[in-house]
Coordinates of C-alpha atoms in Angstrom, one line a residue:
M73 CA 0.0 0.0 0.0
R74 CA -0.3 7.8 -2.8
L75 CA 0.1 4.7 0.9
I76 CA -0.3 8.5 2.7
V77 CA -2.5 6.8 2.4
P78 CA 1.0 5.6 1.9
I79 CA 0.7 1.5 1.7
L80 CA 2.8 3.4 3.5
A81 CA 0.8 5.3 1.9
T82 CA -0.6 1.5 0.7
S83 CA -0.2 1.6 2.2
L84 CA 1.5 4.6 5.0
A85 CA -1.5 5.3 6.4
L86 CA -2.6 1.4 8.7
L87 CA 0.3 3.3 7.5
A88 CA -1.3 6.1 9.8
V89 CA -0.2 4.2 13.0
A90 CA 0.7 5.0 16.6
C91 CA 4.3 3.8 17.4
S92 CA 5.0 1.3 20.2
G93 CA 6.2 -2.2 20.1
E94 CA 5.7 -4.6 17.4
N95 CA 3.1 -6.8 17.8
S96 CA 3.4 -8.9 14.6
G97 CA 5.6 -11.4 16.5
E98 CA 8.8 -10.5 14.4
P99 CA 12.0 -10.6 16.5
T100 CA 13.5 -7.2 17.7
P101 CA 16.5 -6.2 19.0
D102 CA 17.4 -6.6 22.8
G103 CA 16.3 -3.5 24.5
S104 CA 19.2 -3.9 27.1
T105 CA 21.8 -3.1 24.3
T106 CA 19.9 -1.2 21.6
A107 CA 16.5 0.6 21.7
P108 CA 13.5 -1.3 20.9
A109 CA 12.0 -1.1 17.4
P110 CA 8.8 1.0 17.3
T111 CA 5.9 -1.0 16.4
E112 CA 2.2 -0.5 15.3
T113 CA -0.2 -0.2 18.3
A114 CA -3.9 0.0 17.4
T115 CA -2.8 3.6 15.9
T116 CA -0.2 4.7 11.4
G117 CA -0.4 6.1 9.4
S118 CA -1.4 3.4 5.7
T119 CA -0.9 1.3 8.6
P120 CA 0.4 0.6 10.1
T121 CA -1.2 -1.5 13.2
P122 CA 0.6 -2.2 12.5
A123 CA -2.3 -2.3 14.5
P124 CA -2.5 0.9 12.6
T125 CA -4.0 4.2 14.4
A126 CA -3.5 7.8 14.1
T127 CA 0.3 7.3 13.5
Q128 CA 2.1 6.8 10.5
L129 CA 2.5 3.2 9.4
P130 CA 2.6 2.7 5.8
L131 CA -0.8 1.3 4.9
P132 CA -3.1 0.4 2.0
T133 CA -4.0 2.8 -0.6
P134 CA -7.6 3.4 -1.2
T135 CA -8.9 2.0 -4.7
P136 CA -11.8 3.2 -6.4
P137 CA -14.0 0.5 -7.4
A138 CA -14.2 -1.4 -10.9
E139 CA -17.8 -0.8 -11.5
P140 CA -19.8 2.6 -10.8
V141 CA -22.7 3.0 -8.6
S142 CA -25.8 3.6 -10.2
D143 CA -27.3 6.6 -9.0
T144 CA -25.6 10.2 -9.8
E145 CA -26.0 11.3 -6.0
S146 CA -24.4 7.9 -5.2
V147 CA -21.7 8.4 -7.6
N148 CA -20.9 11.9 -6.2
Q149 CA -21.1 10.9 -2.5
Y150 CA -18.5 7.8 -3.4
T151 CA -16.5 10.1 -5.2
R152 CA -16.4 12.6 -2.1
A153 CA -15.9 9.4 0.6
Y154 CA -13.0 8.3 -1.7
S155 CA -11.1 11.7 -1.9
L156 CA -11.7 12.2 1.9
L157 CA -10.4 8.6 2.4
A158 CA -7.1 9.3 0.2
S159 CA -6.5 12.5 2.0
G160 CA -6.6 11.3 5.4
D161 CA -9.8 12.5 6.6
Y162 CA -11.1 9.1 7.8
D163 CA -13.9 10.0 10.2
E164 CA -15.6 12.2 7.4
A165 CA -14.8 9.6 4.7
Q166 CA -16.7 7.0 7.2
R167 CA -19.6 9.3 7.3
Q168 CA -19.8 9.6 3.3
F169 CA -19.3 6.1 2.9
T170 CA -22.1 5.4 5.1
T171 CA -24.3 7.8 3.1
V172 CA -23.5 5.7 0.0
V173 CA -24.5 2.5 1.4
Q174 CA -27.8 4.3 2.6
L175 CA -28.6 5.1 -0.8
E176 CA -26.9 1.9 -2.4
P177 CA -27.2 -1.0 0.1
G178 CA -26.2 -3.7 -2.2
F179 CA -22.9 -1.7 -3.3
A180 CA -20.2 -3.8 -1.8
H181 CA -17.3 -1.0 -2.2
G182 CA -19.2 1.2 -0.1
W183 CA -19.2 -0.9 2.8
D184 CA -15.5 -1.9 2.0
G185 CA -15.0 1.9 2.1
I186 CA -16.4 2.1 5.5
G187 CA -14.1 -0.9 6.6
Q188 CA -11.3 0.8 5.3
A189 CA -12.0 4.1 7.2
L190 CA -12.5 2.5 10.3
M191 CA -9.3 0.4 9.8
F192 CA -7.4 3.7 9.3
Q193 CA -8.8 4.8 12.8
G194 CA -7.8 1.8 14.6
E195 CA -11.4 0.4 15.0
F196 CA -10.5 -3.1 14.0
E197 CA -13.6 -5.0 15.6
E198 CA -15.9 -2.6 13.9
A199 CA -14.1 -2.5 10.4
M200 CA -14.5 -6.6 10.3
Y201 CA -18.4 -6.2 10.4
Y202 CA -18.4 -4.0 7.4
L203 CA -15.7 -5.9 5.3
D204 CA -17.7 -9.1 6.1
K205 CA -20.6 -7.4 4.6
A206 CA -18.8 -6.2 1.7
I207 CA -17.7 -9.8 1.2
E208 CA -21.2 -11.2 1.7
L209 CA -22.4 -8.7 -0.9
R210 CA -19.6 -9.5 -3.3
P211 CA -17.4 -12.8 -2.8
T212 CA -15.2 -11.8 -5.6
L213 CA -14.2 -8.4 -4.2
A214 CA -10.4 -8.9 -3.8
T215 CA -9.7 -5.5 -2.1
A216 CA -12.3 -6.5 0.9
Y217 CA -10.1 -9.8 1.6
S218 CA -7.0 -7.4 1.3
H219 CA -8.1 -5.1 3.9
R220 CA -9.7 -7.7 6.2
A221 CA -6.4 -9.6 6.1
L222 CA -4.7 -6.2 7.3
V223 CA -7.3 -5.9 10.1
R224 CA -6.8 -9.5 11.1
V225 CA -3.2 -9.1 11.6
S226 CA -3.9 -6.0 14.0
L227 CA -6.5 -8.1 15.9
Q228 CA -3.8 -11.0 16.3
D229 CA -5.2 -13.5 14.1
P230 CA -2.5 -14.5 11.8
D231 CA -4.0 -17.7 10.4
G232 CA -7.2 -15.8 9.4
A233 CA -4.9 -13.0 7.8
L234 CA -2.9 -15.5 5.8
R235 CA -6.6 -17.0 4.5
D236 CA -7.9 -13.6 3.4
A237 CA -4.6 -12.8 2.2
R238 CA -4.3 -15.6 -0.2
Q239 CA -7.8 -15.2 -1.1
A240 CA -7.5 -11.7 -2.4
L241 CA -4.3 -12.8 -4.4
R242 CA -6.4 -15.6 -5.9
L243 CA -8.7 -12.9 -7.0
D244 CA -6.1 -10.3 -7.8
D245 CA -2.6 -11.1 -7.9
G246 CA -1.6 -7.6 -8.3
L247 CA -2.4 -6.3 -5.0
V248 CA 0.2 -5.6 -2.7
D249 CA -1.0 -5.5 0.8
P250 CA -1.6 -9.2 0.6
Y251 CA 2.1 -9.8 0.0
I252 CA 2.9 -7.4 2.9
V253 CA 0.6 -9.3 5.2
I254 CA 2.0 -12.9 4.2
G255 CA 5.5 -11.7 4.7
R256 CA 4.8 -10.2 7.9
V257 CA 3.0 -13.4 9.2
S258 CA 5.5 -15.7 7.6
A259 CA 8.5 -13.8 9.4
S260 CA 6.6 -14.2 12.6
N261 CA 6.5 -17.9 11.9
G262 CA 10.1 -18.1 11.4
D263 CA 9.7 -18.7 7.4
A264 CA 12.0 -16.2 6.4
A265 CA 12.3 -17.5 2.9
E266 CA 8.5 -17.1 2.2
A267 CA 8.8 -13.8 4.0
L268 CA 11.3 -12.4 1.8
A269 CA 9.7 -13.6 -1.3
S270 CA 6.5 -11.9 -0.6
F271 CA 8.1 -8.5 0.6
D272 CA 10.1 -8.9 -2.9
R273 CA 7.2 -9.3 -5.0
A274 CA 5.5 -6.2 -3.2
V275 CA 8.4 -4.2 -4.2
E276 CA 8.1 -5.7 -7.9
I277 CA 4.4 -4.8 -8.0
A278 CA 4.9 -1.3 -6.4
P279 CA 8.4 -0.1 -7.2
D280 CA 7.7 3.4 -6.6
D281 CA 5.8 2.9 -3.1
G282 CA 8.0 3.8 -0.3
G283 CA 6.0 1.6 2.0
V284 CA 6.9 -1.7 0.6
Y285 CA 10.6 -0.8 1.0
W286 CA 9.9 0.4 4.8
W287 CA 8.3 -3.1 5.5
R288 CA 11.2 -5.0 3.7
G289 CA 13.6 -3.1 5.5
R290 CA 12.1 -3.7 9.0
F291 CA 12.3 -7.4 7.8
W292 CA 16.1 -7.2 7.0
R293 CA 16.6 -5.2 10.4
D294 CA 14.7 -7.3 12.7
V295 CA 14.7 -10.7 11.4
V296 CA 17.8 -11.2 9.0
Q297 CA 19.6 -8.6 10.7
D298 CA 21.3 -7.3 7.8
F299 CA 22.4 -3.8 8.4
Q300 CA 23.3 -2.9 4.8
L301 CA 20.3 -4.2 3.1
A302 CA 18.0 -2.7 5.9
L303 CA 19.6 0.6 5.5
S304 CA 19.4 0.6 1.7
D305 CA 15.5 -0.2 1.9
F306 CA 15.0 2.4 4.5
N307 CA 16.9 5.2 2.3
R308 CA 14.8 4.1 -0.4
A309 CA 11.7 4.4 1.6
I310 CA 12.5 7.9 2.6
E311 CA 13.5 8.8 -0.8
L312 CA 10.1 8.0 -2.2
D313 CA 7.9 9.3 0.7
P314 CA 10.4 11.8 2.6
A315 CA 7.5 13.1 4.8
I316 CA 6.7 10.0 6.9
A317 CA 8.1 10.3 10.4
T318 CA 8.0 6.5 11.0
I319 CA 10.5 5.7 8.5
Y320 CA 13.0 8.0 9.9
L321 CA 12.2 6.6 13.4
D322 CA 13.0 3.2 12.0
R323 CA 16.2 4.0 10.4
A324 CA 17.4 5.8 13.4
I325 CA 16.9 2.4 15.6
L326 CA 19.0 0.7 12.7
L327 CA 21.7 3.1 12.9
I328 CA 21.8 2.8 16.8
Q329 CA 22.1 -1.1 16.2
G330 CA 25.0 -0.3 13.9
R331 CA 26.5 2.1 16.3
V332 CA 26.9 4.7 13.4
D333 CA 27.6 8.4 13.9
L334 CA 25.5 9.9 16.8
D335 CA 24.9 12.9 15.0
L336 CA 23.4 10.9 11.9
I337 CA 21.1 9.3 14.5
R338 CA 19.9 12.5 16.1
A339 CA 19.2 13.8 12.7
D340 CA 17.0 11.0 12.0
L341 CA 15.2 11.6 15.3
D342 CA 14.8 15.1 15.2
E343 CA 13.2 14.8 11.5
A344 CA 11.0 12.2 13.0
I345 CA 9.8 14.7 16.0
S346 CA 9.4 17.6 13.2
L347 CA 7.4 15.5 10.8
S348 CA 5.1 14.6 13.7
Q349 CA 4.0 18.1 14.6
D350 CA 1.2 18.6 11.9
P351 CA -0.6 16.3 12.2
R352 CA 0.6 15.8 15.7
L353 CA 1.5 12.1 16.3
P354 CA 2.2 11.9 20.1
A355 CA 3.4 7.9 20.0
V356 CA 6.0 8.8 17.5
I357 CA 7.2 12.0 19.4
A358 CA 7.5 10.0 22.6
R359 CA 9.3 7.2 20.8
A360 CA 11.7 9.5 19.3
E361 CA 12.5 11.5 22.4
E362 CA 13.0 8.4 24.2
L363 CA 15.5 7.3 21.8
L364 CA 17.3 10.7 22.0
A365 CA 17.9 10.4 25.6
F366 CA 19.0 6.7 24.9
V367 CA 21.5 8.0 22.4
D368 CA 22.5 10.7 25.2
D369 CA 23.3 8.1 27.5
I370 CA 25.5 6.1 24.9
E371 CA 27.3 9.3 24.4
A372 CA 27.7 10.1 28.2
Q373 CA 29.0 6.5 28.9
A374 CA 31.6 6.8 25.7
Q375 CA 32.8 10.0 27.2
A376 CA 33.2 8.4 30.7
A377 CA 34.9 5.5 29.4
G378 CA 37.5 7.7 27.6
G379 CA 38.2 9.3 30.6

């Protein structure tokens, strides 16, 4: 999952997400020697989510329906709702999508839209109801399975997430988010080969989406623990989506692990804080400030050791 609603703005919005600890089950660095990796809380951005919420995690990018709604008023309402979703105004998008389904109760994309809006707000249980309804109305709606897979990850249902992700790909193998879901769950299950294949496929499908590089960078850092490959993907993600605070935060964590120049680490953390001011992302700010204090401790210890 331009995911922000980044994947990252696919998806960055589930990629919007609040930052805390990764609840996907992927290994994270030992907090006793390096700062813990940020994770998605039920934020977050695109989301991220993640249990995505109001932070910035690269999430899925909203996609318009293949078929139009029947009524002119419904078309206008749907167009307005989709624009609001893409701009990150999830609460108003939810209201507009609700109007769409009131006008066209059989329009599956409208129900899917409500589910997306709720997902981006971190209302995962409620989002499930609307995504279930979309699938009930149209069992071949690939995006609804894709969005439900993301929600299931956030609800700690990896088996259900895999089922929905694979079904989404059976219906449309050009979607990005199902590959991200499969990659995350596979990594959590210890299947690094399957995870890497899925992340690579996401990059192949969406080479200009910073979110896919962000996810793969996290995999390189937290699972494979390959500094250079992780740095390359984080750099690429920032090049493509330079306004996403969470990417700078994750790159700073990598640089801390690699004992890179402390000035570079501070620069990334300062940028994460700056980008989190409008809209304000308290979880990102809190984590970045925590890491800045961690870096200060490292510097003080080094100075003490040096006499």
